[in-house]
Amino acid sequence: MTDPAAPLAPEQPNIPEGDAFAVTPDLVRRVADALDREQADEALALVSSLHAADVADLLEALRAGDREDLIQALGPGLDPEVLADLDEHVRDRVLEKIEPEEIAAAAAELDTDDAAHLIEDLDEVEQRKVLEAMPAADREMVEAALAYPDESAGRLMQRDYVAVPSFWNVGQVIDWLRETEALPDEFYEIFVVDPRHRPIGTVPLYRAMRNQRKTEISTIMNTDIHMVPVVMDQEDVAYQFDQYNLASAPVVGPDGRLLGQITVDDVVDVIQEEAEEDIHRLGGVSADGDLHLNPIQTVRRRSIWLVVNLLTAVIASLTIAIFAETIEQIVALAILMPIVASMGGNAGTQTLTVAVRALATKELTAANGARILWKECVVGGVNGIIFAIVTGAVAAVWFGAPIIGLVIGLAMIINMLVAGAAGMLIPLGLSRAGVDPAISAGIFLTTVTDVVGFFAFLGLAKLILL
Amino acid sequence: MTDPAAPLAPEQPNIPEGDAFAVTPDLVRRVADALDREQADEALALVSSLHAADVADLLEALRAGDREDLIQALGPGLDPEVLADLDEHVRDRVLEKIEPEEIAAAAAELDTDDAAHLIEDLDEVEQRKVLEAMPAADREMVEAALAYPDESAGRLMQRDYVAVPSFWNVGQVIDWLRETEALPDEFYEIFVVDPRHRPIGTVPLYRAMRNQRKTEISTIMNTDIHMVPVVMDQEDVAYQFDQYNLASAPVVGPDGRLLGQITVDDVVDVIQEEAEEDIHRLGGVSADGDLHLNPIQTVRRRSIWLVVNLLTAVIASLTIAIFAETIEQIVALAILMPIVASMGGNAGTQTLTVAVRALATKELTAANGARILWKECVVGGVNGIIFAIVTGAVAAVWFGAPIIGLVIGLAMIINMLVAGAAGMLIPLGLSRAGVDPAISAGIFLTTVTDVVGFFAFLGLAKLILL
C-alpha cells in the first residue's frame, strides 16, 4: 500500500515514537522554504518517506503556490492515494492543474470507491474526459459506482470481494486464494454465497486460518450476517458497523445478490465525516467546512446563515420596540434585558445539543421522546428557579430596587422553562419533518429564547413596575 | 460473539432488509408493555433474537423500572457484552442492582479492555469486591489495564495477540494457529517480533493466506509498522488508525516490547466518543452527555456552565450600563443594540467552529495558523461591510434617521472584524495553553462579541449622535 521506507532509525529499530503526527509545523515550513528557494529536490527528499495520507495533509497545509510547485515536482511520482485522501476543496484545485489522462491513470490504480470519490466533483465535461481515458474495465466499475446516489453504500463499496460456495472446505478456499490473481487489496472476511450468488454466511479470516483444511465452510460460517442494501445511506452503514463491531460487510442489490463489500476503514472515514458535518452545521457552517476555501467562497457560504440570523435578530428587536416607552422610563431594563435572553439561549442550546446528538445516534426516538421532553422541562424549571434567585438578587442590589429583582427573576423562570421545552421540541419536530436538526435547530431556538426573553422581561416590567 | 439466531425469515432467506435499526420505538413499547403486565416471558421472547448491542440500546430506551425488570428477567441469560455496550450512566445504575460475583463472572467473559471499561467507574470498595471474585488470571489482566491512565492505549488494548518470529514460514504460522488454544477472539494481523519481543513487522491475514506454505514470513511482512506506545492518548490512537487505514496495531511498552494489540472496532467507538465529546462541549454540556441522567444530576452539571454564562452576561450588561444616559436619550439604541451583538456572536461562532474542528483533526497547526487567521479577518471584514450596508439601511428606514444607520453599520464592521479574529485567536490560544478549545472557547468568544458589540454601537452613538 505504501512506500516500504522504514520510519525508524537503524540504530534504534524499536523505540516507540508515537508517529501519529508526521506532518509537523516544522516539516511544513521546511518544505515550503525549499520550494520557495526552488530546491525541488530538497522538498522531494523531505516528502519521500511520508505515507500518502501525510503527503495529502502536507499539501493541504501549504500555500496554494507551494502546493502547485510540489505537485509539479512530484510529477508521475505522486501516489494516487494522495489525491484520494485530499480535502475535497483542495482536491478540486489540484485536479484543475492535472491533465485528464493523468487523473485517469491515477483513478485506474485506486479502489473503485476511491476512484469514484476522486472524480465525482469534476464538472461533467472533465469527468467524461477522465472516464474515457481510463481502461474499459476500470471505467465500467467507476461508472457503476457513480450511478449510485452520493453518500450511499453503492458509492462506498468495493466491487472486489471474496465469495465461495458453502460446500467448499477450508483447504479449497486457501488453495483458491493462493491461485487467484484478481482479489481485493484487502479483505477481512470470506463471504459464503448460495448458487444464486446471495450471501448466506461469512467466515472471518482468523477463523478460516485456525481450522483444519478438511473443515467444511458451512460448519464454521456466521449466519447472522449484517447485509448492506446497495442504496443504504452511508450514515446507516456506519451505524451498523459501529453497532455490530463489523470489520466488513457484504453489499447486496435489490434481488439479494452480492455486489461488493464495504470495509471498516472506509466506515471510519464516514464516521469522521458525519460527526464533522454535525459539528459544522451546529456552528452555522456548511457541512463540509470551509477551512480550505478562499475568503470570497467562504463569505458567500457563511453569509447565507448570517442573513437568516439577521432576520431573527430583527424579530427580537421588534419585540423590544413594543416596549420602547417602558425602556425610556426605566433605563435599567435596557441594561438587564440581554441577561434574560442570553441565559435562555444558553440553557436551550444545552438541551438542543443533547437532543441533536441523541437523534443522530438513535438514542432519542419516539419511544422515549415524551419522557425526555418532560425531563428537560423539569431541568429548565429547576435551573430557572436557581438562576431567578441569583440574578434577581444581583439586579436588586445593583439597582437598589427589589422589585426589579422580582421582574427579572420571573422572566428568567419563564424563559428557561421555554428554552428547555423548545430545545427538545424544535429538533424533534425538524427530525420528524425530515430536516436535519443540526442545520437549523439553533436559529429557531435562539429566536424563541430571544423573543420570549425580551417579551417576558419587558412585559412583566410594564405590568409590575409602571 | 452473538446468538446464532438468524434475523431473516426462512421463506425469504436473502431479502436485504437493512437491519440497521433493530430497536424500533414499536419494539421498545411492546417490551415495556409486556413488562408492565408482568409478562416476563413475552418480553424475553421479544429480546431473544437481538444482538447484545441492541439489547443495550433497548435497556437505555426503557424507563428505569422496566429496565430493572428486564435485567431481572434475563438473569444469568444476560450477555456480558450487553453490560459492556451500555451507556456509562445507565450502566452505573444497572450494576448497582447486580451482585459483585455476577459482575465478576461477566467481566471474566469479556475482552480485557471491555472488562476494565465495565468496572472502571465502580467505587473502590465495589471494584475490589468484583476483582476478588474474578479468576486470578483474568483479574491480573484487568488490574494491569486499570493501572494505565483513563483514555490511554493501555486501557484500550487487548492483551491477547498473535506474534511470531520472523524466521517462521507461512506453513508454520498456520499450523501454530490451528494448534494453539489461547488466541484472541478476533485478529486481523500477525505481528512479527524479534528475539526481545519487539515488533519488527506485521503480516495481514489475507496476505498470509494467499502465500504458499514455504514462504518466509520475513519476506512478506510490512516493515512500516505504526506502533502505539502504551501511554498514548486514545484520541491520538484514533488519529493514527484513521490516517493510515489500520485494521489493528501493536501496542508497545517504554522498552519497545509488544504488550498487546488495539483493533479497529475499539477505535470506531473512540472516534464516536471523541466527536460526541466535542459536540457536547461546544454546546456547553459535559463531555459524556446527560441524556440518561436524572433531572437533578442534569441540573447540577449544566448549572456550572450557566453560572459562567451569567457572569459573562453581567459583564455585557455592565458595558451597556456605561451608556445608560445615551440610551435614555435615544431609546432606538436599546432596540437595535442586540442586532450588533448577535451578528458578531454568530459570525464568530462560525469561525470558532471551523477552528475547533480543524484543531481536532490537526488541519490547523502552527504551520498555517497565521494564514488562516488572516483569511478569517478578511472574511470578517467583508461580511462586516455587507451586513453594515444591509443593517444600516434597515435601521435608517425603520427610525427615519440615516445617521443611526451609519452608527450601526460602523459598529457592525468593527464587531464582525473582531469576531473573525477572536474566533481564531481564542481556540488557538486555548489549544496552545493545553486547554481543550471545545470546552471554553464559545464563552470567551461571546463575551468578546457582546462587549465589543455593545461598546462599539453605544460608544459610536454617543460620539456621533449626541
PDB file of C-alpha atoms in Angstrom, chain A residues 2-4 14 16 18-22 25 28-29 51 53-54 57 60-63 174 177-178 180-181 183 185-188 194 198-199 205-206 208-213 223-224 226 229 232 236 239-240 242-245 247 252-253 256 264 268-269 271-272 275-276 279-280 282-285 290-293 295 298-299 302-303 305-307 309-310 313 317-318 320-321 324 327 331 334-335 337-339 342-343 346-347 350-351 353-354 357-358 362-363 366-367 371-372 375-376 378-379 382-383 386-387 390-391 398 416, chain B residues 2-5 14 16 18-22 25 28 51 53-54 57 60-63 174 177-178 180-181 183 185-188 194 198-199 205-206 208-213 223-224 226 229 232 236 239-240 242-244 247 252-253 256 264 268-269 271-272 275-276 279-280 282-285 290-293 295 298-299 302-303 305-307 309-310 313 317-318 320-321 324 327 331 334-335 337-339 342-343 346-347 350-351 353-354 357-358 362-363 366-367 371-372 375-376 378-379 382-383 386-387 390-391 398 416:
ATOM      1  CA  THR A   2       2.765   2.464   0.914  1.00  0.00           C
ATOM      2  CA  ASP A   3       6.417   3.141   0.422  1.00  0.00           C
ATOM      3  CA  PRO A   4       8.423   0.500   2.184  1.00  0.00           C
ATOM      4  CA  ASN A  14      12.177  -0.423  18.012  1.00  0.00           C
ATOM      5  CA  PRO A  16       8.180   3.534  20.124  1.00  0.00           C
ATOM      6  CA  GLY A  18       4.220   7.557  18.547  1.00  0.00           C
ATOM      7  CA  ASP A  19       4.437   8.642  14.936  1.00  0.00           C
ATOM      8  CA  ALA A  20       0.886   9.986  14.975  1.00  0.00           C
ATOM      9  CA  PHE A  21       1.833  13.403  13.648  1.00  0.00           C
ATOM     10  CA  ALA A  22       4.226  13.014  10.777  1.00  0.00           C
ATOM     11  CA  PRO A  25       4.638  22.524  11.505  1.00  0.00           C
ATOM     12  CA  VAL A  28       5.661  22.139   6.522  1.00  0.00           C
ATOM     13  CA  ARG A  29       7.945  25.131   6.967  1.00  0.00           C
ATOM     14  CA  HIS A  51       2.663   7.954   3.881  1.00  0.00           C
ATOM     15  CA  ALA A  53      -2.227  10.381   3.854  1.00  0.00           C
ATOM     16  CA  ASP A  54       0.571  12.518   5.300  1.00  0.00           C
ATOM     17  CA  ASP A  57      -2.061  16.670   4.847  1.00  0.00           C
ATOM     18  CA  GLU A  60      -3.394  20.942   2.495  1.00  0.00           C
ATOM     19  CA  ALA A  61      -1.130  22.836   4.879  1.00  0.00           C
ATOM     20  CA  LEU A  62       0.878  24.500   2.097  1.00  0.00           C
ATOM     21  CA  ARG A  63       0.033  27.810   0.440  1.00  0.00           C
ATOM     22  CA  ILE A 174      -6.909 -21.462   0.834  1.00  0.00           C
ATOM     23  CA  LEU A 177      -6.899 -17.724  -2.612  1.00  0.00           C
ATOM     24  CA  ARG A 178      -3.320 -18.726  -3.419  1.00  0.00           C
ATOM     25  CA  THR A 180      -6.372 -16.387  -7.876  1.00  0.00           C
ATOM     26  CA  GLU A 181      -4.849 -13.139  -9.047  1.00  0.00           C
ATOM     27  CA  LEU A 183      -8.611 -10.388  -5.463  1.00  0.00           C
ATOM     28  CA  ASP A 185      -6.201  -5.490  -1.988  1.00  0.00           C
ATOM     29  CA  GLU A 186      -7.568  -6.024   1.495  1.00  0.00           C
ATOM     30  CA  PHE A 187     -10.232  -8.264   2.952  1.00  0.00           C
ATOM     31  CA  TYR A 188     -11.097  -9.493   6.426  1.00  0.00           C
ATOM     32  CA  ASP A 194     -25.738 -19.682  -2.481  1.00  0.00           C
ATOM     33  CA  ARG A 198     -26.827 -14.379  -2.444  1.00  0.00           C
ATOM     34  CA  PRO A 199     -24.811 -14.198   0.823  1.00  0.00           C
ATOM     35  CA  LEU A 205     -10.137 -14.937   8.018  1.00  0.00           C
ATOM     36  CA  TYR A 206      -8.863 -15.725  11.517  1.00  0.00           C
ATOM     37  CA  ALA A 208     -10.642 -19.909   8.352  1.00  0.00           C
ATOM     38  CA  MET A 209      -6.934 -19.969   9.229  1.00  0.00           C
ATOM     39  CA  ARG A 210      -7.448 -21.679  12.558  1.00  0.00           C
ATOM     40  CA  ASN A 211      -9.474 -24.588  11.161  1.00  0.00           C
ATOM     41  CA  GLN A 212      -8.160 -27.767   9.542  1.00  0.00           C
ATOM     42  CA  ARG A 213      -8.086 -27.974   5.752  1.00  0.00           C
ATOM     43  CA  THR A 223     -25.124 -16.939   9.651  1.00  0.00           C
ATOM     44  CA  ASP A 224     -26.230 -13.743  11.401  1.00  0.00           C
ATOM     45  CA  HIS A 226     -25.420  -7.823   8.590  1.00  0.00           C
ATOM     46  CA  PRO A 229     -28.517  -2.846   0.766  1.00  0.00           C
ATOM     47  CA  MET A 232     -28.468   2.377   2.138  1.00  0.00           C
ATOM     48  CA  ASP A 236     -26.826   3.992   8.397  1.00  0.00           C
ATOM     49  CA  TYR A 239     -24.293   2.879  12.422  1.00  0.00           C
ATOM     50  CA  GLN A 240     -24.414  -0.807  11.525  1.00  0.00           C
ATOM     51  CA  ASP A 242     -20.388   0.595  14.927  1.00  0.00           C
ATOM     52  CA  GLN A 243     -23.326  -1.229  16.490  1.00  0.00           C
ATOM     53  CA  TYR A 244     -22.218  -4.723  15.490  1.00  0.00           C
ATOM     54  CA  ASN A 245     -18.422  -4.197  15.514  1.00  0.00           C
ATOM     55  CA  ALA A 247     -14.776  -5.462  10.009  1.00  0.00           C
ATOM     56  CA  VAL A 252     -26.393  -6.660  -1.880  1.00  0.00           C
ATOM     57  CA  GLY A 253     -28.664  -5.496  -4.697  1.00  0.00           C
ATOM     58  CA  GLY A 256     -30.348 -10.028  -2.705  1.00  0.00           C
ATOM     59  CA  VAL A 264     -14.265  -0.788   8.147  1.00  0.00           C
ATOM     60  CA  VAL A 268     -14.036   5.174   9.812  1.00  0.00           C
ATOM     61  CA  ASP A 269     -13.869   7.980   7.249  1.00  0.00           C
ATOM     62  CA  ILE A 271     -17.969   8.361  10.882  1.00  0.00           C
ATOM     63  CA  GLN A 272     -15.451  11.200  10.959  1.00  0.00           C
ATOM     64  CA  ALA A 275     -19.556  13.866  13.055  1.00  0.00           C
ATOM     65  CA  GLU A 276     -17.795  16.738  11.311  1.00  0.00           C
ATOM     66  CA  ILE A 279     -20.350  19.962  14.341  1.00  0.00           C
ATOM     67  CA  HIS A 280     -20.179  22.327  11.378  1.00  0.00           C
ATOM     68  CA  LEU A 282     -24.494  23.265  14.643  1.00  0.00           C
ATOM     69  CA  GLY A 283     -21.971  26.097  14.289  1.00  0.00           C
ATOM     70  CA  GLY A 284     -23.721  27.579  11.251  1.00  0.00           C
ATOM     71  CA  VAL A 285     -21.079  26.472   8.753  1.00  0.00           C
ATOM     72  CA  ASP A 290     -14.576  25.923   4.641  1.00  0.00           C
ATOM     73  CA  LEU A 291     -11.071  25.911   6.087  1.00  0.00           C
ATOM     74  CA  HIS A 292      -9.537  25.420   2.651  1.00  0.00           C
ATOM     75  CA  LEU A 293     -11.829  27.773   0.723  1.00  0.00           C
ATOM     76  CA  PRO A 295     -12.130  34.301   1.530  1.00  0.00           C
ATOM     77  CA  THR A 298     -16.108  31.488   2.480  1.00  0.00           C
ATOM     78  CA  VAL A 299     -18.019  34.771   2.666  1.00  0.00           C
ATOM     79  CA  ARG A 302     -21.313  31.881   5.555  1.00  0.00           C
ATOM     80  CA  SER A 303     -23.325  34.964   4.696  1.00  0.00           C
ATOM     81  CA  TRP A 305     -26.535  31.787   7.525  1.00  0.00           C
ATOM     82  CA  LEU A 306     -25.852  35.325   8.730  1.00  0.00           C
ATOM     83  CA  VAL A 307     -28.777  36.663   6.651  1.00  0.00           C
ATOM     84  CA  ASN A 309     -29.584  35.336  11.750  1.00  0.00           C
ATOM     85  CA  LEU A 310     -30.124  38.991  10.857  1.00  0.00           C
ATOM     86  CA  ALA A 313     -32.222  39.474  15.340  1.00  0.00           C
ATOM     87  CA  SER A 317     -35.567  43.941  18.110  1.00  0.00           C
ATOM     88  CA  LEU A 318     -39.206  44.305  17.075  1.00  0.00           C
ATOM     89  CA  ILE A 320     -38.085  45.229  22.249  1.00  0.00           C
ATOM     90  CA  ALA A 321     -39.608  48.032  20.181  1.00  0.00           C
ATOM     91  CA  ALA A 324     -39.857  51.405  23.832  1.00  0.00           C
ATOM     92  CA  ILE A 327     -37.454  51.407  28.486  1.00  0.00           C
ATOM     93  CA  VAL A 331     -33.292  52.526  31.508  1.00  0.00           C
ATOM     94  CA  ALA A 334     -32.203  48.006  28.672  1.00  0.00           C
ATOM     95  CA  ILE A 335     -29.180  47.177  30.744  1.00  0.00           C
ATOM     96  CA  MET A 337     -32.618  42.562  29.274  1.00  0.00           C
ATOM     97  CA  PRO A 338     -29.724  40.822  27.462  1.00  0.00           C
ATOM     98  CA  ILE A 339     -29.129  38.684  30.576  1.00  0.00           C
ATOM     99  CA  SER A 342     -28.613  35.097  26.940  1.00  0.00           C
ATOM    100  CA  MET A 343     -29.381  32.671  29.788  1.00  0.00           C
ATOM    101  CA  ASN A 346     -27.522  29.024  26.559  1.00  0.00           C
ATOM    102  CA  ALA A 347     -29.814  26.729  28.552  1.00  0.00           C
ATOM    103  CA  GLN A 350     -27.543  22.704  26.093  1.00  0.00           C
ATOM    104  CA  THR A 351     -30.822  20.850  25.639  1.00  0.00           C
ATOM    105  CA  THR A 353     -27.073  19.825  21.743  1.00  0.00           C
ATOM    106  CA  VAL A 354     -28.009  16.715  23.709  1.00  0.00           C
ATOM    107  CA  ARG A 357     -26.624  14.260  19.184  1.00  0.00           C
ATOM    108  CA  ALA A 358     -29.059  11.692  20.618  1.00  0.00           C
ATOM    109  CA  LYS A 362     -30.707   6.853  17.572  1.00  0.00           C
ATOM    110  CA  GLU A 363     -30.758   7.200  21.368  1.00  0.00           C
ATOM    111  CA  ALA A 366     -40.456   8.202  19.523  1.00  0.00           C
ATOM    112  CA  ALA A 367     -40.162   5.593  22.294  1.00  0.00           C
ATOM    113  CA  ARG A 371     -40.132  11.175  28.760  1.00  0.00           C
ATOM    114  CA  ILE A 372     -37.022  13.151  27.807  1.00  0.00           C
ATOM    115  CA  LYS A 375     -37.222  15.751  31.974  1.00  0.00           C
ATOM    116  CA  GLU A 376     -35.957  18.794  30.054  1.00  0.00           C
ATOM    117  CA  VAL A 378     -38.115  19.884  34.849  1.00  0.00           C
ATOM    118  CA  VAL A 379     -34.435  20.736  34.301  1.00  0.00           C
ATOM    119  CA  VAL A 382     -35.276  23.999  38.315  1.00  0.00           C
ATOM    120  CA  ASN A 383     -32.458  25.892  36.600  1.00  0.00           C
ATOM    121  CA  ILE A 386     -31.979  28.755  40.745  1.00  0.00           C
ATOM    122  CA  PHE A 387     -30.950  31.491  38.331  1.00  0.00           C
ATOM    123  CA  VAL A 390     -29.233  34.545  41.821  1.00  0.00           C
ATOM    124  CA  THR A 391     -29.980  37.038  39.051  1.00  0.00           C
ATOM    125  CA  TRP A 398     -27.294  46.647  41.578  1.00  0.00           C
ATOM    126  CA  MET A 416     -35.561  28.867  30.895  1.00  0.00           C
TER     127      MET A 416
ATOM    128  CA  THR B   2     -23.534 -13.326  19.348  1.00  0.00           C
ATOM    129  CA  ASP B   3     -26.590 -15.503  19.403  1.00  0.00           C
ATOM    130  CA  PRO B   4     -26.683 -17.558  16.251  1.00  0.00           C
ATOM    131  CA  ALA B   5     -30.325 -16.659  15.734  1.00  0.00           C
ATOM    132  CA  ASN B  14     -31.862 -13.257   1.310  1.00  0.00           C
ATOM    133  CA  PRO B  16     -31.880  -7.318   2.112  1.00  0.00           C
ATOM    134  CA  GLY B  18     -31.223  -3.098   6.091  1.00  0.00           C
ATOM    135  CA  ASP B  19     -31.416  -4.211   9.690  1.00  0.00           C
ATOM    136  CA  ALA B  20     -29.667  -1.088  10.917  1.00  0.00           C
ATOM    137  CA  PHE B  21     -32.326  -0.240  13.468  1.00  0.00           C
ATOM    138  CA  ALA B  22     -33.330  -3.343  15.325  1.00  0.00           C
ATOM    139  CA  PRO B  25     -39.890   2.565  19.001  1.00  0.00           C
ATOM    140  CA  VAL B  28     -39.496  -0.657  22.942  1.00  0.00           C
ATOM    141  CA  HIS B  51     -27.678  -8.636  19.212  1.00  0.00           C
ATOM    142  CA  ALA B  53     -25.578  -4.047  21.288  1.00  0.00           C
ATOM    143  CA  ASP B  54     -29.303  -3.856  20.510  1.00  0.00           C
ATOM    144  CA  ASP B  57     -29.938   0.152  23.325  1.00  0.00           C
ATOM    145  CA  GLU B  60     -31.258   2.529  27.568  1.00  0.00           C
ATOM    146  CA  ALA B  61     -34.599   3.345  25.968  1.00  0.00           C
ATOM    147  CA  LEU B  62     -36.666   1.770  28.793  1.00  0.00           C
ATOM    148  CA  ARG B  63     -37.850   3.563  31.914  1.00  0.00           C
ATOM    149  CA  ILE B 174      -0.887 -21.710  10.042  1.00  0.00           C
ATOM    150  CA  LEU B 177      -2.649 -21.077  14.764  1.00  0.00           C
ATOM    151  CA  ARG B 178      -4.516 -24.355  14.327  1.00  0.00           C
ATOM    152  CA  THR B 180      -2.919 -23.050  19.837  1.00  0.00           C
ATOM    153  CA  GLU B 181      -5.950 -22.612  22.071  1.00  0.00           C
ATOM    154  CA  LEU B 183      -5.627 -16.846  20.934  1.00  0.00           C
ATOM    155  CA  ASP B 185     -11.233 -13.819  19.766  1.00  0.00           C
ATOM    156  CA  GLU B 186     -10.530 -11.648  16.769  1.00  0.00           C
ATOM    157  CA  PHE B 187      -7.363 -10.609  14.950  1.00  0.00           C
ATOM    158  CA  TYR B 188      -6.583  -9.172  11.548  1.00  0.00           C
ATOM    159  CA  ASP B 194      12.498 -10.004  17.259  1.00  0.00           C
ATOM    160  CA  ARG B 198       9.873  -6.071  19.911  1.00  0.00           C
ATOM    161  CA  PRO B 199       7.672  -5.740  16.791  1.00  0.00           C
ATOM    162  CA  LEU B 205      -4.069 -12.340   7.465  1.00  0.00           C
ATOM    163  CA  TYR B 206      -5.168 -12.022   3.830  1.00  0.00           C
ATOM    164  CA  ALA B 208      -0.530 -14.868   4.953  1.00  0.00           C
ATOM    165  CA  MET B 209      -3.398 -16.883   3.466  1.00  0.00           C
ATOM    166  CA  ARG B 210      -2.536 -16.019  -0.107  1.00  0.00           C
ATOM    167  CA  ASN B 211       1.104 -17.119   0.133  1.00  0.00           C
ATOM    168  CA  GLN B 212       2.484 -20.655  -0.190  1.00  0.00           C
ATOM    169  CA  ARG B 213       3.285 -22.594   2.982  1.00  0.00           C
ATOM    170  CA  THR B 223       8.001  -3.095   7.927  1.00  0.00           C
ATOM    171  CA  ASP B 224       6.429   0.353   8.097  1.00  0.00           C
ATOM    172  CA  HIS B 226       2.521   2.090  13.134  1.00  0.00           C
ATOM    173  CA  PRO B 229       3.040   3.481  22.788  1.00  0.00           C
ATOM    174  CA  MET B 232      -0.619   7.236  24.028  1.00  0.00           C
ATOM    175  CA  ASP B 236      -4.043  10.060  19.038  1.00  0.00           C
ATOM    176  CA  TYR B 239      -5.963   9.625  14.553  1.00  0.00           C
ATOM    177  CA  GLN B 240      -3.316   7.055  13.630  1.00  0.00           C
ATOM    178  CA  ASP B 242      -7.835   6.896  10.580  1.00  0.00           C
ATOM    179  CA  GLN B 243      -4.780   8.406   8.941  1.00  0.00           C
ATOM    180  CA  TYR B 244      -3.150   5.109   7.962  1.00  0.00           C
ATOM    181  CA  ALA B 247      -7.162  -2.701  10.993  1.00  0.00           C
ATOM    182  CA  VAL B 252       4.422  -1.430  22.910  1.00  0.00           C
ATOM    183  CA  GLY B 253       5.866  -0.561  26.316  1.00  0.00           C
ATOM    184  CA  GLY B 256       9.697  -1.294  22.836  1.00  0.00           C
ATOM    185  CA  VAL B 264     -10.221  -1.053  14.671  1.00  0.00           C
ATOM    186  CA  VAL B 268     -14.559   3.176  15.951  1.00  0.00           C
ATOM    187  CA  ASP B 269     -16.015   3.585  19.432  1.00  0.00           C
ATOM    188  CA  ILE B 271     -13.893   8.134  17.237  1.00  0.00           C
ATOM    189  CA  GLN B 272     -17.619   8.273  18.018  1.00  0.00           C
ATOM    190  CA  ALA B 275     -16.654  13.511  18.198  1.00  0.00           C
ATOM    191  CA  GLU B 276     -19.502  13.324  20.704  1.00  0.00           C
ATOM    192  CA  ILE B 279     -20.209  18.348  20.067  1.00  0.00           C
ATOM    193  CA  HIS B 280     -21.296  18.299  23.709  1.00  0.00           C
ATOM    194  CA  LEU B 282     -19.273  23.155  22.124  1.00  0.00           C
ATOM    195  CA  GLY B 283     -22.902  23.108  23.310  1.00  0.00           C
ATOM    196  CA  GLY B 284     -21.971  23.701  26.949  1.00  0.00           C
ATOM    197  CA  VAL B 285     -22.781  20.160  28.085  1.00  0.00           C
ATOM    198  CA  ASP B 290     -26.525  13.751  30.166  1.00  0.00           C
ATOM    199  CA  LEU B 291     -29.416  12.181  28.253  1.00  0.00           C
ATOM    200  CA  HIS B 292     -29.600   9.280  30.691  1.00  0.00           C
ATOM    201  CA  LEU B 293     -29.042  11.279  33.892  1.00  0.00           C
ATOM    202  CA  PRO B 295     -33.121  15.846  36.300  1.00  0.00           C
ATOM    203  CA  THR B 298     -28.550  17.094  34.911  1.00  0.00           C
ATOM    204  CA  VAL B 299     -29.236  20.418  36.656  1.00  0.00           C
ATOM    205  CA  ARG B 302     -25.467  22.108  33.426  1.00  0.00           C
ATOM    206  CA  SER B 303     -25.752  24.871  36.006  1.00  0.00           C
ATOM    207  CA  TRP B 305     -21.839  26.287  32.663  1.00  0.00           C
ATOM    208  CA  LEU B 306     -24.829  28.586  33.158  1.00  0.00           C
ATOM    209  CA  VAL B 307     -23.101  30.297  36.122  1.00  0.00           C
ATOM    210  CA  ASN B 309     -22.572  32.381  31.246  1.00  0.00           C
ATOM    211  CA  LEU B 310     -24.339  34.546  33.827  1.00  0.00           C
ATOM    212  CA  ALA B 313     -23.883  38.280  30.583  1.00  0.00           C
ATOM    213  CA  SER B 317     -24.702  44.453  30.921  1.00  0.00           C
ATOM    214  CA  LEU B 318     -22.019  46.493  32.671  1.00  0.00           C
ATOM    215  CA  ILE B 320     -24.392  48.779  28.433  1.00  0.00           C
ATOM    216  CA  ALA B 321     -24.644  50.495  31.825  1.00  0.00           C
ATOM    217  CA  ALA B 324     -27.286  54.446  30.334  1.00  0.00           C
ATOM    218  CA  ILE B 327     -29.933  55.131  25.849  1.00  0.00           C
ATOM    219  CA  VAL B 331     -34.338  54.611  23.020  1.00  0.00           C
ATOM    220  CA  ALA B 334     -31.769  49.823  23.124  1.00  0.00           C
ATOM    221  CA  ILE B 335     -33.890  48.358  20.376  1.00  0.00           C
ATOM    222  CA  MET B 337     -28.116  47.031  20.114  1.00  0.00           C
ATOM    223  CA  PRO B 338     -28.853  43.270  20.306  1.00  0.00           C
ATOM    224  CA  ILE B 339     -28.525  43.036  16.498  1.00  0.00           C
ATOM    225  CA  SER B 342     -25.961  38.815  17.849  1.00  0.00           C
ATOM    226  CA  MET B 343     -24.389  39.140  14.396  1.00  0.00           C
ATOM    227  CA  ASN B 346     -22.867  34.207  15.117  1.00  0.00           C
ATOM    228  CA  ALA B 347     -20.074  35.199  12.748  1.00  0.00           C
ATOM    229  CA  GLN B 350     -18.767  30.142  12.541  1.00  0.00           C
ATOM    230  CA  THR B 351     -15.046  30.868  12.669  1.00  0.00           C
ATOM    231  CA  THR B 353     -16.455  26.035  14.852  1.00  0.00           C
ATOM    232  CA  VAL B 354     -14.149  25.651  11.868  1.00  0.00           C
ATOM    233  CA  ARG B 357     -12.770  21.150  14.369  1.00  0.00           C
ATOM    234  CA  ALA B 358      -9.604  21.803  12.371  1.00  0.00           C
ATOM    235  CA  LYS B 362      -4.723  18.509  13.037  1.00  0.00           C
ATOM    236  CA  GLU B 363      -5.591  20.511   9.933  1.00  0.00           C
ATOM    237  CA  ALA B 366       1.344  26.454  13.798  1.00  0.00           C
ATOM    238  CA  ALA B 367       2.276  25.997  10.137  1.00  0.00           C
ATOM    239  CA  ARG B 371      -2.509  32.376   7.151  1.00  0.00           C
ATOM    240  CA  ILE B 372      -5.920  31.168   8.315  1.00  0.00           C
ATOM    241  CA  LYS B 375      -8.204  34.818   5.988  1.00  0.00           C
ATOM    242  CA  GLU B 376     -10.729  34.972   8.844  1.00  0.00           C
ATOM    243  CA  VAL B 378     -10.677  39.261   5.628  1.00  0.00           C
ATOM    244  CA  VAL B 379     -13.891  37.191   5.812  1.00  0.00           C
ATOM    245  CA  VAL B 382     -16.063  41.598   4.045  1.00  0.00           C
ATOM    246  CA  ASN B 383     -19.068  40.171   5.899  1.00  0.00           C
ATOM    247  CA  ILE B 386     -22.024  43.572   3.587  1.00  0.00           C
ATOM    248  CA  PHE B 387     -24.072  43.458   6.777  1.00  0.00           C
ATOM    249  CA  VAL B 390     -27.932  45.895   4.891  1.00  0.00           C
ATOM    250  CA  THR B 391     -28.430  46.579   8.593  1.00  0.00           C
ATOM    251  CA  TRP B 398     -37.006  51.967  10.471  1.00  0.00           C
ATOM    252  CA  MET B 416     -17.539  41.274  12.789  1.00  0.00           C
TER     253      MET B 416
END
